[in-house]
mmCIF file with all atom_site columns, C-alpha atoms in Angstrom:
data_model
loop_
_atom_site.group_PDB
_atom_site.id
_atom_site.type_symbol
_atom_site.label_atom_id
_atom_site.label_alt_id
_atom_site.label_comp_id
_atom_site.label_asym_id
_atom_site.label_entity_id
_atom_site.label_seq_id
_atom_site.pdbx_PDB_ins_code
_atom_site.Cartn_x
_atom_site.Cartn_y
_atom_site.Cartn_z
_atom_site.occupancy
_atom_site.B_iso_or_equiv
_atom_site.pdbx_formal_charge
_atom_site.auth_seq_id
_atom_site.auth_comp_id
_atom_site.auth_asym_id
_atom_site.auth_atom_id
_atom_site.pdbx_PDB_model_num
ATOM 1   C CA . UNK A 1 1   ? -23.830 92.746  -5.697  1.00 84.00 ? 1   UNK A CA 1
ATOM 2   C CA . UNK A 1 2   ? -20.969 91.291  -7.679  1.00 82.00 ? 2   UNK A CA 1
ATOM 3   C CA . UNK A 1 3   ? -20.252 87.188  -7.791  1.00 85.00 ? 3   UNK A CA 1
ATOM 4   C CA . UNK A 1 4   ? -17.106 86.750  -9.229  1.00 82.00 ? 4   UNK A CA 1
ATOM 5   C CA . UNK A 1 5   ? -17.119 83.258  -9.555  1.00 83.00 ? 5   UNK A CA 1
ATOM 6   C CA . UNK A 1 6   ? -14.297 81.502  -11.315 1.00 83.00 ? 6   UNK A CA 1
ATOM 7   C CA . UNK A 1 7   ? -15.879 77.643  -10.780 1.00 80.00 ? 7   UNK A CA 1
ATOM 8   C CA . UNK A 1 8   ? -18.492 78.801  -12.875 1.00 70.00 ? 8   UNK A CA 1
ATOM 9   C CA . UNK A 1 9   ? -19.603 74.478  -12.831 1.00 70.00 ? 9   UNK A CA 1
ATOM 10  C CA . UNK A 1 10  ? -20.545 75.522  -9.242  1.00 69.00 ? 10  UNK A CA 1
ATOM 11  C CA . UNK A 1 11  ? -23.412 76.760  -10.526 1.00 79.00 ? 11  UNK A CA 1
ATOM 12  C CA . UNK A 1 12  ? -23.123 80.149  -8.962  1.00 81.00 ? 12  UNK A CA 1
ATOM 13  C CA . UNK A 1 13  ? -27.266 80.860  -9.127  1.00 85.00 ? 13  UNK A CA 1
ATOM 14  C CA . UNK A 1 14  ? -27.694 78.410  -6.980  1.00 89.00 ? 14  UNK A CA 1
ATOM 15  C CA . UNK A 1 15  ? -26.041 80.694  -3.937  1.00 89.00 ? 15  UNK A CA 1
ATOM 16  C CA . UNK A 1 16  ? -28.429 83.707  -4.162  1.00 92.00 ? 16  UNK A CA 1
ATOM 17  C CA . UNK A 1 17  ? -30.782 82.854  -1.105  1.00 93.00 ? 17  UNK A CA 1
ATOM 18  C CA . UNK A 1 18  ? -27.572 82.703  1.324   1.00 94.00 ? 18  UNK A CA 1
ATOM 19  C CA . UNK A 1 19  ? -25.798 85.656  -0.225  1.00 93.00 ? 19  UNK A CA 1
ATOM 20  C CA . UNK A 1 20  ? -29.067 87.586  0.330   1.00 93.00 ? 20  UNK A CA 1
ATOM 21  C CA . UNK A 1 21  ? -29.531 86.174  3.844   1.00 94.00 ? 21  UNK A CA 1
ATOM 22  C CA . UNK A 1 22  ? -25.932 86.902  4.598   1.00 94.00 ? 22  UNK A CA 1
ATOM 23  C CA . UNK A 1 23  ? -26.462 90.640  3.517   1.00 93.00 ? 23  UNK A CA 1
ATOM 24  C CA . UNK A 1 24  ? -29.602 90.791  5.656   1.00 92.00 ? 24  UNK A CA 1
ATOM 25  C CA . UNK A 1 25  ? -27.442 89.104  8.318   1.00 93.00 ? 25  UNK A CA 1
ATOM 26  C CA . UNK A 1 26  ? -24.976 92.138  7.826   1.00 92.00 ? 26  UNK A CA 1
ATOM 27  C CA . UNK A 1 27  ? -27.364 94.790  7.887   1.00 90.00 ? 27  UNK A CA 1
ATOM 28  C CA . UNK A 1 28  ? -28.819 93.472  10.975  1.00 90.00 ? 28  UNK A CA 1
ATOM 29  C CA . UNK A 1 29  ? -25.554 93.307  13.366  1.00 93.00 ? 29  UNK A CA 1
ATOM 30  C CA . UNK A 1 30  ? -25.083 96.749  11.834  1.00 92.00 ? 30  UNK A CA 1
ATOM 31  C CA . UNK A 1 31  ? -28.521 97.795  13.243  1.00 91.00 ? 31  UNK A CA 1
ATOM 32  C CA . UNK A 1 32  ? -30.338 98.318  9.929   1.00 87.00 ? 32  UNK A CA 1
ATOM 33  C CA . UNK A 1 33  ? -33.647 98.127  9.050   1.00 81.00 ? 33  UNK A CA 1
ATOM 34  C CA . UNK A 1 34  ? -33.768 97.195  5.623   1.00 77.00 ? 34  UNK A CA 1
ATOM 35  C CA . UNK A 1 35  ? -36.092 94.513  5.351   1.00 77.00 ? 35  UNK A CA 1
ATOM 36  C CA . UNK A 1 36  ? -36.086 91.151  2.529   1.00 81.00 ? 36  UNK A CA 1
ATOM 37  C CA . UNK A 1 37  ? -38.141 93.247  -0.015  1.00 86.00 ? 37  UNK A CA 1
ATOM 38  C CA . UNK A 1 38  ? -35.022 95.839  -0.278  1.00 87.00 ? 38  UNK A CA 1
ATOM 39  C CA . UNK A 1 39  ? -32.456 93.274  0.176   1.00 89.00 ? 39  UNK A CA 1
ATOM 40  C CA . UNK A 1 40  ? -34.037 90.993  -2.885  1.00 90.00 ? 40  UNK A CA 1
ATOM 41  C CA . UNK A 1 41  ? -34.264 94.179  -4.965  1.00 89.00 ? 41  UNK A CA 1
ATOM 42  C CA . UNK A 1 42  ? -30.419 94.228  -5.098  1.00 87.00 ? 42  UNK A CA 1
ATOM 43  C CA . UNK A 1 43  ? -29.464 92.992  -8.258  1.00 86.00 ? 43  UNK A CA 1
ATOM 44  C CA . UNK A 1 44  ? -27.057 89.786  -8.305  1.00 87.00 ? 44  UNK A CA 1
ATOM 45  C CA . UNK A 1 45  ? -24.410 90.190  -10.941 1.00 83.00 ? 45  UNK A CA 1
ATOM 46  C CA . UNK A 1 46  ? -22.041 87.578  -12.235 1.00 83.00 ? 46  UNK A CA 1
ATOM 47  C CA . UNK A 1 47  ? -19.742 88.339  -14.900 1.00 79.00 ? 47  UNK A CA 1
ATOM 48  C CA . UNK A 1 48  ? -17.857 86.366  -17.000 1.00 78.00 ? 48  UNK A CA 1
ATOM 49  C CA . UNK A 1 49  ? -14.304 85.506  -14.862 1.00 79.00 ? 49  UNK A CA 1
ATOM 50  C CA . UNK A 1 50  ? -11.519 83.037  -15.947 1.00 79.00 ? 50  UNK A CA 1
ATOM 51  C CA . UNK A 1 51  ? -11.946 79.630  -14.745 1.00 81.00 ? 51  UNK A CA 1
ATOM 52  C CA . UNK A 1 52  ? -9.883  77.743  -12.515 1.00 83.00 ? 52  UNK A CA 1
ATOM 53  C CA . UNK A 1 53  ? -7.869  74.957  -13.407 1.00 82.00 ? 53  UNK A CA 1
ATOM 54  C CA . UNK A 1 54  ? -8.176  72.904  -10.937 1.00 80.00 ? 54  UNK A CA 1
ATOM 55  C CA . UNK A 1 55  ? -9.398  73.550  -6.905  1.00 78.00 ? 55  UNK A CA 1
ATOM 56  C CA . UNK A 1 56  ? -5.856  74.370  -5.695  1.00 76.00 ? 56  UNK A CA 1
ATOM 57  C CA . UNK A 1 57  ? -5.781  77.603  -7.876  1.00 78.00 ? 57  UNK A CA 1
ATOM 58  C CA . UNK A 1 58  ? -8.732  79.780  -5.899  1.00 79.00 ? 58  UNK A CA 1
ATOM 59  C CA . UNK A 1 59  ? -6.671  81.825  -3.401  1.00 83.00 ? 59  UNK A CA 1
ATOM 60  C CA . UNK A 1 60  ? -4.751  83.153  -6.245  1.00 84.00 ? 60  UNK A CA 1
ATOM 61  C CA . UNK A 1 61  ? -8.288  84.406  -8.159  1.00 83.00 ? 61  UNK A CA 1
ATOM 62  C CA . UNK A 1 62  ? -9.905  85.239  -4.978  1.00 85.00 ? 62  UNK A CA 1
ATOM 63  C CA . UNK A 1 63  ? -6.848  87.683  -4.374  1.00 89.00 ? 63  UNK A CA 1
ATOM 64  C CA . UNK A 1 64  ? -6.402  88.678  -8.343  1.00 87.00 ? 64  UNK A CA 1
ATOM 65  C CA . UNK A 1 65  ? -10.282 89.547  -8.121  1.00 84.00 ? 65  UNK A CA 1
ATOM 66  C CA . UNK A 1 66  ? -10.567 91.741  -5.053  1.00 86.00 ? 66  UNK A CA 1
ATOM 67  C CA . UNK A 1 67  ? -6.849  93.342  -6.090  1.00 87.00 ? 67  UNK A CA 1
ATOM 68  C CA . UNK A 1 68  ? -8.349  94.285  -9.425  1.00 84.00 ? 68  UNK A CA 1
ATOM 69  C CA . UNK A 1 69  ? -11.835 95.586  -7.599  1.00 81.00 ? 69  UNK A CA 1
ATOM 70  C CA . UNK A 1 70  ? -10.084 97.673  -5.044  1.00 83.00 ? 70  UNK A CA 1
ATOM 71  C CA . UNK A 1 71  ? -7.875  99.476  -8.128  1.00 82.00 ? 71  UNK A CA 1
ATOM 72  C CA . UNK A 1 72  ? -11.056 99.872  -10.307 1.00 77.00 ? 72  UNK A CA 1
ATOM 73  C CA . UNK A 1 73  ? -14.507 99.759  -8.871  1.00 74.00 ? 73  UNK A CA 1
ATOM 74  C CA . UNK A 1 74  ? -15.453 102.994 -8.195  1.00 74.00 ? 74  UNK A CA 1
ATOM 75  C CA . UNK A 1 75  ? -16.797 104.290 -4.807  1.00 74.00 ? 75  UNK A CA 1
ATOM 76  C CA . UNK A 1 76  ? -20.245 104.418 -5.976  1.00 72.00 ? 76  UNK A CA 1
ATOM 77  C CA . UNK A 1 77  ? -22.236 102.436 -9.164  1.00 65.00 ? 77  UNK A CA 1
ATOM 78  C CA . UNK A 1 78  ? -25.442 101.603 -9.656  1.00 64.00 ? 78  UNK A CA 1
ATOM 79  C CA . UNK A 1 79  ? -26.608 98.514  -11.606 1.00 60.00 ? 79  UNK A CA 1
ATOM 80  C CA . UNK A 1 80  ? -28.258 100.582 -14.710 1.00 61.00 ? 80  UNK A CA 1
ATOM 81  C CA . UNK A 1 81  ? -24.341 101.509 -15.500 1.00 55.00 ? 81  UNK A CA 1
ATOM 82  C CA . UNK A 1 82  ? -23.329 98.587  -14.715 1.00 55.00 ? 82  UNK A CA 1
ATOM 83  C CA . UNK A 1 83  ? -20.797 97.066  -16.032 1.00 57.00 ? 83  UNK A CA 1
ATOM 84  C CA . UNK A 1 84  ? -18.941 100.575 -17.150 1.00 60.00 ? 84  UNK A CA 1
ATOM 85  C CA . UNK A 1 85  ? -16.027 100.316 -14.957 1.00 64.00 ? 85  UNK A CA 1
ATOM 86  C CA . UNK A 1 86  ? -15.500 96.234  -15.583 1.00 68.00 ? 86  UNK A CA 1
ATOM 87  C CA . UNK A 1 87  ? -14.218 96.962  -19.166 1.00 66.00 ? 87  UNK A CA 1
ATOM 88  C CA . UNK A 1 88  ? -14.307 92.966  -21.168 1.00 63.00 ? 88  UNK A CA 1
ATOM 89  C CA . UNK A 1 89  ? -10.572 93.257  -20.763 1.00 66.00 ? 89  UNK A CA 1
ATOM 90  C CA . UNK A 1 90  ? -10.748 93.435  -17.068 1.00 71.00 ? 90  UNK A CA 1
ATOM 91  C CA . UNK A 1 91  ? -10.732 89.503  -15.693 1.00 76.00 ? 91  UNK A CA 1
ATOM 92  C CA . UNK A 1 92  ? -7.661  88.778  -18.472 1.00 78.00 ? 92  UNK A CA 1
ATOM 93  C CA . UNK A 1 93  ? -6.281  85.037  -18.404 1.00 81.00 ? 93  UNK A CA 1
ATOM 94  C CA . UNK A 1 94  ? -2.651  86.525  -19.314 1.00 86.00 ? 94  UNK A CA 1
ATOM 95  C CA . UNK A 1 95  ? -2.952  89.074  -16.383 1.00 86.00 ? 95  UNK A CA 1
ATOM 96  C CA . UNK A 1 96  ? -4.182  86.748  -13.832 1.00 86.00 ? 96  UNK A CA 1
ATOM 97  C CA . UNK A 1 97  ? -0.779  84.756  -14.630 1.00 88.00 ? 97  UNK A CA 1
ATOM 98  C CA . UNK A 1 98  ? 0.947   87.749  -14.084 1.00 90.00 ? 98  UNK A CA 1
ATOM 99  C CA . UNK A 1 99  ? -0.754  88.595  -10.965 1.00 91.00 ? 99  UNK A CA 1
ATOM 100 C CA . UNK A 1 100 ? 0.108   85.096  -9.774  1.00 89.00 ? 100 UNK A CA 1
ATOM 101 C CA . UNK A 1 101 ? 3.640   84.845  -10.698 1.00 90.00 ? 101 UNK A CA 1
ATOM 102 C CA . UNK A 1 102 ? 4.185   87.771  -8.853  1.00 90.00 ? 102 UNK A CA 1
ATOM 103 C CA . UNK A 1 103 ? 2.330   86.821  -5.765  1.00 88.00 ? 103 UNK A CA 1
ATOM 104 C CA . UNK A 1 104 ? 4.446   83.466  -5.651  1.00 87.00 ? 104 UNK A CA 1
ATOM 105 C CA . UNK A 1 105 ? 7.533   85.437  -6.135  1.00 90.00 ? 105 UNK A CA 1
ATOM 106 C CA . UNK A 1 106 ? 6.417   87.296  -3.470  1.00 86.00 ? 106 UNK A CA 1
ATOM 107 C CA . UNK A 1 107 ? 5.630   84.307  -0.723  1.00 84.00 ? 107 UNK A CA 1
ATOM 108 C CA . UNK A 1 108 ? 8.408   82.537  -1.836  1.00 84.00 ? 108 UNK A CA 1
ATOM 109 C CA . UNK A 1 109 ? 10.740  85.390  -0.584  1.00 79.00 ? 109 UNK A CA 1
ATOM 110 C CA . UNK A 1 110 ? 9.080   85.799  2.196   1.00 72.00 ? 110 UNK A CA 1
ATOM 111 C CA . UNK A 1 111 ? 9.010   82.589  3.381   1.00 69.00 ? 111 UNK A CA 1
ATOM 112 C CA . UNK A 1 112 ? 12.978  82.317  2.433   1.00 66.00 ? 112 UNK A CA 1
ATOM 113 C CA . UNK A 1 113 ? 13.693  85.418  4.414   1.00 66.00 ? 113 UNK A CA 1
ATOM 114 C CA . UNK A 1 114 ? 11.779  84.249  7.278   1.00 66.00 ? 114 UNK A CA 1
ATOM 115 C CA . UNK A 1 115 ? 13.430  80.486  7.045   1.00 66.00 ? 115 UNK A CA 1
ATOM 116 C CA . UNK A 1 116 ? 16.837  82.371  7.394   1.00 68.00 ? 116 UNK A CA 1
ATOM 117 C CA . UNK A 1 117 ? 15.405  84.520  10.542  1.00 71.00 ? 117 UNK A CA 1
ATOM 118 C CA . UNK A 1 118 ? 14.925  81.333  12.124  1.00 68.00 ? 118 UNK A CA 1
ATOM 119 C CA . UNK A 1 119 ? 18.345  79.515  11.174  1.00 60.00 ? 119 UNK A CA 1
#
């Protein structure tokens, strides 16, 4: 499991026993077996992200985060490899920006074109 977590002051350590719980929570609607002893054998990863600035900034990392996953992360991994497809370029200050500054380009035309529907 990956915790990309970019208020890194939250102490992110501090989650494990309810991410695990929500993965055995998962497996369990899904109508798995696994019990705890597999689902604590799952390594918890948490590589170094860029920080937020301030709490108004985490839809824009969430988004920048699970773009750059879905583009990257291959199908399959296991943690020995681990972190071969997360080059130390990957979570890049200067492309986060990017990302952002496109995304708000994007809303904000959106939201203009749909202000216009409406007029």
């Amino acid at each position: 499991m990956l915790l990309l977590d970019s208020l890194e002051n939250a102490e992110p350590k501090r989650l494990e026993p309810e991410i695990r719980k929500f993965v055995q929570d998962i497996y369990r609607v899904e109508g798995r077996e696994e019990d705890k002893n597999v689902i604590s054998r799952i390594p918890l990863l948490i590589p170094k992200v860029p920080q937020q600035r301030d709490d108004e900034e985490c839809g824009s990392y969430v988004l920048y985060f699970i773009n750059l996953f879905m583009q990257f992360a291959p199908e399959n991994f296991c943690d020995s490899d681990y972190p071969y497809f997360m080059r130390k370029d990957w979570f890049d200050l200067e492309n986060l920006e990017y990302f952002r500054n496109n995304l708000e380009k994007e809303t904000s035309s959106k939201v203009a074109v749909k202000s216009t529907q409406q007029t």
